[in-house]
Short mmCIF file of C-alpha atoms in Angstrom, two decimals:
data_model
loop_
_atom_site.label_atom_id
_atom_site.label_comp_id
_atom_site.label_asym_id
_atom_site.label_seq_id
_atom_site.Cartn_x
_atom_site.Cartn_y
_atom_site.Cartn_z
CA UNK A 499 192.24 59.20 75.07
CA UNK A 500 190.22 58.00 71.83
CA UNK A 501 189.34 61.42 70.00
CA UNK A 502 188.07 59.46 66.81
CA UNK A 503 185.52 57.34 68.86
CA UNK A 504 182.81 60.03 70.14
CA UNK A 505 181.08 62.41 67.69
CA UNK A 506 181.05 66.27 68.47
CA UNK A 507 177.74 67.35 68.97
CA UNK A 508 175.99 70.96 67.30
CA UNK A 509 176.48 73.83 69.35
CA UNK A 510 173.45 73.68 71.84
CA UNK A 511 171.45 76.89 71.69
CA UNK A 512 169.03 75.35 73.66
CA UNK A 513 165.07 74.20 72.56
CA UNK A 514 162.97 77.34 74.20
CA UNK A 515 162.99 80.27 72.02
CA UNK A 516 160.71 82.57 74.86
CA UNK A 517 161.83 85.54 76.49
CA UNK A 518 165.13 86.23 77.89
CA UNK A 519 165.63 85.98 81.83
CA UNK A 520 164.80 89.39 83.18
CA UNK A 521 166.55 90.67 86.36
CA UNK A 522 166.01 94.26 88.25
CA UNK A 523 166.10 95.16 91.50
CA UNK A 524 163.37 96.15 93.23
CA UNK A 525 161.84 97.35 96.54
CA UNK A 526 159.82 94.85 98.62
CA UNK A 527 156.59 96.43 98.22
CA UNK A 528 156.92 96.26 94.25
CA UNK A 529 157.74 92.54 94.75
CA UNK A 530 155.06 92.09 96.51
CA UNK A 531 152.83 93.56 94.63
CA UNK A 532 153.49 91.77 91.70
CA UNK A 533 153.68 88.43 93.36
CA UNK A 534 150.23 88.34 94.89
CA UNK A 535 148.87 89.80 92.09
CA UNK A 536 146.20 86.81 90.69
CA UNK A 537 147.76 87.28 86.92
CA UNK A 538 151.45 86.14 88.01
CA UNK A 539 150.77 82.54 88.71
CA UNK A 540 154.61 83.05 89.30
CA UNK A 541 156.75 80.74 91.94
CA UNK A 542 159.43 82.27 94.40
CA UNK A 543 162.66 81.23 95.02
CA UNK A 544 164.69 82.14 97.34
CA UNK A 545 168.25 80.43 99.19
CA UNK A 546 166.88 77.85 101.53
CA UNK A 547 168.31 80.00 104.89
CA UNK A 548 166.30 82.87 103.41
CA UNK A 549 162.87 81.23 102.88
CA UNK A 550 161.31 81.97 106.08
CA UNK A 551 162.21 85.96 105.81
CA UNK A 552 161.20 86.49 102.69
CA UNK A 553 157.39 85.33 103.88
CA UNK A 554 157.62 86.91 106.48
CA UNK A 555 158.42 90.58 104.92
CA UNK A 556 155.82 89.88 101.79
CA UNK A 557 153.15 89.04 104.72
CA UNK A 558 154.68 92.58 105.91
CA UNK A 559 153.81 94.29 103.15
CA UNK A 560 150.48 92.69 101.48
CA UNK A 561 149.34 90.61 104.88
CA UNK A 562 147.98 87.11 104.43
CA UNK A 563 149.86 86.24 100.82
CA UNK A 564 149.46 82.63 99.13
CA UNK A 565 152.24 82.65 96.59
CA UNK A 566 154.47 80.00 97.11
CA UNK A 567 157.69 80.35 98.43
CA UNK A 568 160.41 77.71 98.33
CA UNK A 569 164.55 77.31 98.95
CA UNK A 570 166.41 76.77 96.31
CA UNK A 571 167.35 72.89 97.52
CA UNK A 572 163.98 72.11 98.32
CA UNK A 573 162.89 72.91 94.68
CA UNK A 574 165.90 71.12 93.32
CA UNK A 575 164.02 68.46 90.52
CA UNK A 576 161.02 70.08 90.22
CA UNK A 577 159.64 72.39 87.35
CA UNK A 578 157.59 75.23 87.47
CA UNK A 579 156.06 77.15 84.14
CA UNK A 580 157.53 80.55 85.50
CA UNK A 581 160.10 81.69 88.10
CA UNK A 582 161.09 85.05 90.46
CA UNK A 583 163.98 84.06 91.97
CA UNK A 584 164.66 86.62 94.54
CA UNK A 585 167.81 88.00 96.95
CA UNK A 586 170.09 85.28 95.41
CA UNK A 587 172.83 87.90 95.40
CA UNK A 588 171.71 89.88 98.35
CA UNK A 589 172.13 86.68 100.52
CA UNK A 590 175.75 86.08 100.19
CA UNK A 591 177.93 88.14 102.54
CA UNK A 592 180.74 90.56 102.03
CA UNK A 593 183.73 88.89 100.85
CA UNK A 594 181.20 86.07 98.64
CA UNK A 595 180.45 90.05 96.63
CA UNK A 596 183.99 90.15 96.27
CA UNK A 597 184.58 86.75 94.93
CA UNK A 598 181.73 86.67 92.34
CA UNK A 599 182.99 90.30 91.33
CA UNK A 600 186.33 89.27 90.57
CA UNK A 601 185.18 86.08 88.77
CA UNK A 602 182.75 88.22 86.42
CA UNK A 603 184.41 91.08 85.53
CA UNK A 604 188.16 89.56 84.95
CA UNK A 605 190.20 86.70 84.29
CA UNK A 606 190.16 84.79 87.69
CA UNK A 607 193.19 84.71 88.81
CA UNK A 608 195.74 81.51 88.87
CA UNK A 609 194.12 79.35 92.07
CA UNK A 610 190.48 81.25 92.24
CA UNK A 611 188.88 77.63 92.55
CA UNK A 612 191.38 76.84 95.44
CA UNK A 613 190.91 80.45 97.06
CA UNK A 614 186.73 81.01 96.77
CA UNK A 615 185.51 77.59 96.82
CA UNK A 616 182.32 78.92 97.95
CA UNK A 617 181.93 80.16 94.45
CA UNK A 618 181.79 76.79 93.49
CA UNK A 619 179.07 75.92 95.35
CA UNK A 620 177.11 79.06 94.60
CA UNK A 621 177.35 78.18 91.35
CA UNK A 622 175.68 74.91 91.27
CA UNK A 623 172.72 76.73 93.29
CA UNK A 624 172.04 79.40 91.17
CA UNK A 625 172.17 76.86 88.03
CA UNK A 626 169.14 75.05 90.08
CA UNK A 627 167.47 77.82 90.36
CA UNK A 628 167.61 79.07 86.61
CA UNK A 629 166.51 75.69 84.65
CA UNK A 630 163.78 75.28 87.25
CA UNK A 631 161.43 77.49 84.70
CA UNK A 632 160.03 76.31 82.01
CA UNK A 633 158.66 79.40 80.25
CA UNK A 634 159.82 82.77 82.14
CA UNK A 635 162.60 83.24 84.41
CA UNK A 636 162.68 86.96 86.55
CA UNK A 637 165.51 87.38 89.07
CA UNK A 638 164.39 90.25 91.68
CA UNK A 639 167.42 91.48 94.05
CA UNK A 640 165.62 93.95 96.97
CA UNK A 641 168.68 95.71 97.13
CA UNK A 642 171.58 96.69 95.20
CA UNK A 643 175.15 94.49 95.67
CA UNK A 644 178.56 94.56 94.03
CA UNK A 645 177.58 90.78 92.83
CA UNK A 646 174.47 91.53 91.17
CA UNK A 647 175.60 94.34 89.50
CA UNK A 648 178.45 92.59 87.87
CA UNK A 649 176.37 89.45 87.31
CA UNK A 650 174.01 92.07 85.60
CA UNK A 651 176.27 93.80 83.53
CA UNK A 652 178.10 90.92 82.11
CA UNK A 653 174.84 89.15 80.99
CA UNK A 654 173.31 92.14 79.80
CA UNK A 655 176.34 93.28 77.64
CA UNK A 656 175.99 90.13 75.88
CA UNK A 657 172.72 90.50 75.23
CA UNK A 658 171.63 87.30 77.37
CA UNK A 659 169.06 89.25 79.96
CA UNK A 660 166.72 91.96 79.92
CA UNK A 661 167.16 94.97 82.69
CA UNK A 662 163.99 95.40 84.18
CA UNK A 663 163.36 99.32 84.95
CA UNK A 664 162.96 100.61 88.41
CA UNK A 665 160.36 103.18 86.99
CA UNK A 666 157.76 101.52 85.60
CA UNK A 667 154.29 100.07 86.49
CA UNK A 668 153.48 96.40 87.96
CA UNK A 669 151.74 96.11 84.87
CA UNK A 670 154.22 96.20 82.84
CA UNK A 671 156.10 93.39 84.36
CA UNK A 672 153.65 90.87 84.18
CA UNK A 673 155.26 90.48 80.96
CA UNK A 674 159.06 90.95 80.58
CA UNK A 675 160.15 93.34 77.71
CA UNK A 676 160.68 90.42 75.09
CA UNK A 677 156.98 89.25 75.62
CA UNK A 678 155.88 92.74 75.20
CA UNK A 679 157.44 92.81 71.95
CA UNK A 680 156.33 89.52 70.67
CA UNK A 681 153.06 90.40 71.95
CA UNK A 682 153.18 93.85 69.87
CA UNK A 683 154.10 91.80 66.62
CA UNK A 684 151.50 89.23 67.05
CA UNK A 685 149.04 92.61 67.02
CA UNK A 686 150.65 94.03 64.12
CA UNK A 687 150.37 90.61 62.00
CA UNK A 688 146.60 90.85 63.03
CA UNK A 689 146.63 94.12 61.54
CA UNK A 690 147.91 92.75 58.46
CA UNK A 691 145.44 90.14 57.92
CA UNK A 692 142.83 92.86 57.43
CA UNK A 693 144.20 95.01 55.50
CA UNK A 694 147.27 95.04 52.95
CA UNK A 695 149.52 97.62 51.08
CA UNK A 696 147.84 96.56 47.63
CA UNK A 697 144.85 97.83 48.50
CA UNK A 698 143.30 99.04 51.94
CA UNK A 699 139.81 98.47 51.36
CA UNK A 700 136.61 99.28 52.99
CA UNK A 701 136.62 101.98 55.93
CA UNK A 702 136.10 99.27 58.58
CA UNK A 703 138.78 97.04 57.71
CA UNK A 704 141.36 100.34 57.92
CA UNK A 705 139.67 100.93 61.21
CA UNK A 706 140.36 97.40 62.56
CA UNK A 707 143.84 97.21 61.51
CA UNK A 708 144.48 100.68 63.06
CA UNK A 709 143.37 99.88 66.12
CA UNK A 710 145.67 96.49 65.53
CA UNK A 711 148.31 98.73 65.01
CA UNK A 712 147.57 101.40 67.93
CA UNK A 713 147.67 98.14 70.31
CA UNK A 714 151.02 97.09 69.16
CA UNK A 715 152.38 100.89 69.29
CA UNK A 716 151.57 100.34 73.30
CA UNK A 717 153.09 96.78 73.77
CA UNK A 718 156.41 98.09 71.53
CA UNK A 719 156.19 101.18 74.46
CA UNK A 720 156.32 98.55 77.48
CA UNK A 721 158.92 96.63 75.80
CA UNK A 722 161.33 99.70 76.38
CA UNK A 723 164.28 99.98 74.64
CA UNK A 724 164.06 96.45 72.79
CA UNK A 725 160.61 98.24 71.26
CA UNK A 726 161.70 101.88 70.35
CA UNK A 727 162.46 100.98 66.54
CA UNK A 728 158.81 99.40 66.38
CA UNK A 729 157.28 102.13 67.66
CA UNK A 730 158.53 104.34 64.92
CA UNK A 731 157.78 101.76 62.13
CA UNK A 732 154.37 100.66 63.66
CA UNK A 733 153.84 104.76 63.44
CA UNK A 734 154.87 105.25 59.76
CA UNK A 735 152.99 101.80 58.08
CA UNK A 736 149.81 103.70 60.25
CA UNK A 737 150.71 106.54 58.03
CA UNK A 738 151.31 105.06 54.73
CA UNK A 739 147.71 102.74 55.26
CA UNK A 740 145.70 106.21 55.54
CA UNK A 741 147.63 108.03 52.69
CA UNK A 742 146.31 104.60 50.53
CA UNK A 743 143.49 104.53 51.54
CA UNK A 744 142.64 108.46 51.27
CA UNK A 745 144.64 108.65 48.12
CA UNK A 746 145.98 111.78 46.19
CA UNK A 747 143.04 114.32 46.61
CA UNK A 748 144.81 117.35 46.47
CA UNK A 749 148.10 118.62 45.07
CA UNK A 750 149.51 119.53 48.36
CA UNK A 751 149.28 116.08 49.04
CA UNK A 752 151.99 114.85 47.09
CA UNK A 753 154.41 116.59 48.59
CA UNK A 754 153.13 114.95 51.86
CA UNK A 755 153.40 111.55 50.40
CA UNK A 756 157.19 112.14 48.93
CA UNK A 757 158.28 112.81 52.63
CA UNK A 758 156.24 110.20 53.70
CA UNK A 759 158.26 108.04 51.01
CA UNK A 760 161.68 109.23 52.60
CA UNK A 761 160.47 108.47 56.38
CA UNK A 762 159.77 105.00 54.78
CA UNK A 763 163.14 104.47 53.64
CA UNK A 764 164.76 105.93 56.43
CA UNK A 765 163.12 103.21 58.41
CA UNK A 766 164.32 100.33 55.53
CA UNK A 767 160.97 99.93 55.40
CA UNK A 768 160.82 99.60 51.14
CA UNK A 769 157.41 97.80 50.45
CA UNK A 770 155.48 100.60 52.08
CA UNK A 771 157.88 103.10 49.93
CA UNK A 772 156.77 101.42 46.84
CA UNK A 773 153.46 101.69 47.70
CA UNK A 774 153.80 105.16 48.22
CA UNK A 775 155.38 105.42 44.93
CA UNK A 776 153.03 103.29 42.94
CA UNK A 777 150.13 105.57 44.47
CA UNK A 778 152.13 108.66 43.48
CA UNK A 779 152.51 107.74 39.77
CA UNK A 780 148.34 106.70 39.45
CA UNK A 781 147.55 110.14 40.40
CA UNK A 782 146.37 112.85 38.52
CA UNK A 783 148.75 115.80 39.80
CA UNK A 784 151.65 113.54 38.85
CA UNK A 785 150.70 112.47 35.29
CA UNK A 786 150.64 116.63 34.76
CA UNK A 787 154.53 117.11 36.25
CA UNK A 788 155.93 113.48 36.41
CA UNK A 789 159.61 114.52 35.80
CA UNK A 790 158.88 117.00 38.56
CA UNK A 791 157.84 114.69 41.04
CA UNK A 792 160.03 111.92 40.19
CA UNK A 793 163.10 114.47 40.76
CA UNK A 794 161.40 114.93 43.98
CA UNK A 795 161.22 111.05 45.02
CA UNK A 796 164.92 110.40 43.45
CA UNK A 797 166.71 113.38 45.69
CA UNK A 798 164.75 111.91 48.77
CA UNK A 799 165.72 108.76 48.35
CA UNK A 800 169.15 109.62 47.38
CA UNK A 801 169.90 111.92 50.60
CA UNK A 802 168.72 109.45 52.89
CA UNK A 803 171.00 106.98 51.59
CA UNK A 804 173.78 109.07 51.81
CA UNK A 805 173.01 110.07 55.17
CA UNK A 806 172.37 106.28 56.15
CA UNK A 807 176.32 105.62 54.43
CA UNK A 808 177.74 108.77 56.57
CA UNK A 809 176.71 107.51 59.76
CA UNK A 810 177.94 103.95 59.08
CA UNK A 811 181.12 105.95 57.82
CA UNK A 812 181.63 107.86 60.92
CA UNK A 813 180.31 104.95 62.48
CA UNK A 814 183.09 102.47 61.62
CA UNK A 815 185.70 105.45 62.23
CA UNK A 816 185.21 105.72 65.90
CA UNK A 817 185.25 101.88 65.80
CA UNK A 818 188.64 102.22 65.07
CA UNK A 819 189.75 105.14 66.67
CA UNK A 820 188.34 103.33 69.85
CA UNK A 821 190.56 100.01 69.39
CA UNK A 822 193.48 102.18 68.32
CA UNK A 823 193.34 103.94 71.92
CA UNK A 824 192.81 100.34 73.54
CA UNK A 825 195.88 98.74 71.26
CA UNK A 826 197.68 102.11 72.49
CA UNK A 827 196.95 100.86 75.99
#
């Protein structure tokens, strides 16, 4: 009724910048497994009807366990550093699916609230569940369900949680694939700090940051596909610190630093290109041809910025052809 008498607040994009919830499903032995492992540290939630099951099956699989397991409600005002909340989805029966199907992947219809108010109430239980973490949230399902599939898809499509992989090792879910990644740059910045593209140095300071660099090559790996453009940068700046630190010792070798020079561009990755460059120009071979080689570093660096404007091209035509079909629709 009074517009002008309350202030609109920011847009709250909340005060944790950690790692995105992760959700996967996964069998009950991989749960377990993970859960009673000592690194987790992790507690379990479950819905409150669902509590004593869910002990009883991870005593099934691991025998005496001591993670904790608590309902939903029971946890409700409590806080926990990190979170598996597990069988949310799988707990709610047939026509619940339905509901929370039709509620994520359309506009609900005129009277949803009247028709599902179960959803309602669902609602309000998974929100306890999700802000009771205060670093990590994981949701586990045990088995697949038309709810947690759509839940999953909508999320993930807007980039709000991480799919956890069915295929890959316990150990690589300790951390979820945004930790991995902020765990590879942390090893790459170490890296850094002991050597540097103005000058590499001694032989044990390239060795150090190499084996910086090899370590965050392997976290970018478990991060999956939030990690695959590290990988290949982490690979080239690996490339481009022995090239500087070996320098220019035979002729051949300039024509392995030019391409070298065009996989560094191709990645956007310019200071290690200039580098490259700079290193080129000091070296003997070049001060005998420079025009040659500098014809050689200018059609490189001209065809992979035309290839780089093609795809964004061809890129930004099936863009269009794509909302052509769907205005044709």
């Amino acid at each position: 009724f009074f517009p002008g008498s309350v202030k609109r607040l920011a847009k709250d994009d909340g005060l944790c910048k950690g790692p995105r919830p992760a959700m996967g499903v996964w069998e009950m032995a991989k749960l377990a497994s993970l859960l009673c492992n000592p690194e987790s540290g992790v507690i379990v939630l479950t819905p409150d009807d669902n509590v004593d099951e869910l002990k009883r099956e991870l005593s099934q699989q691991v025998g005496t366990t001591t993670v904790t397991v608590l309902g939903i409600r029971a946890a409700k005002g409590l806080d926990f550093a990190e979170v598996v909340l597990v069988d949310f989805f799988k707990c709610l029966d047939a026509q619940q699916h339905k509901s929370w199907k039709k509620m994520l992947h359309s506009s609900p219809p005129p009277g949803f609230r009247d028709n599902h108010p179960e959803v309602e109430t669902q609602l309000k239980l998974l929100y306890t569940a999700v802000t009771r973490p205060q670093q990590r949230l994981t949701m586990i399902e045990t088995a697949p369900s038309k709810a947690a599939s759509s839940f999953l898809a909508v999320l993930r499509n807007q980039d709000k949680l991480v799919e956890l992989s069915t295929n890959s090792t316990i150990e690589t879910h300790l951390l979820t694939p945004d930790e991995w990644l902020a765990r590879g740059l942390d090893f790459a910045l170490e890296a850094s700090g002991h050597t540097s593209l103005a000058g590499v140095g001694r032989e044990h300071d390239l060795t150090i940051a190499l084996t910086w660099l090899n370590n965050s090559i392997e976290c970018f790996r478990k991060a999956g596909k939030v990690g695959l453009a590290y990988v290949g940068k982490a690979h080239v700046h690996t490339e481009v610190l022995r090239f500087l630190h070996n320098g220019v010792q035979k002729e051949d070798h300039e024509s392995a630093l030019v391409e070298l020079v065009k996989r560094c561009i191709t990645q956007a990755m310019w200071l290690e290109a200039h580098s490259l460059v700079s290193c080129l120009i000091t070296s003997p071979y070049y001060q005998q041809q420079p025009e040659f080689y500098q014809r050689q570093v200018e059609q490189n660096v001209h065809a992979v910025l035309r290839s780089s404007c093609i795809h964004e091209v061809k890129g930004e035509a099936e863009e269009g052809k794509e909302h052509e079909k769907t205005v044709d629709v």
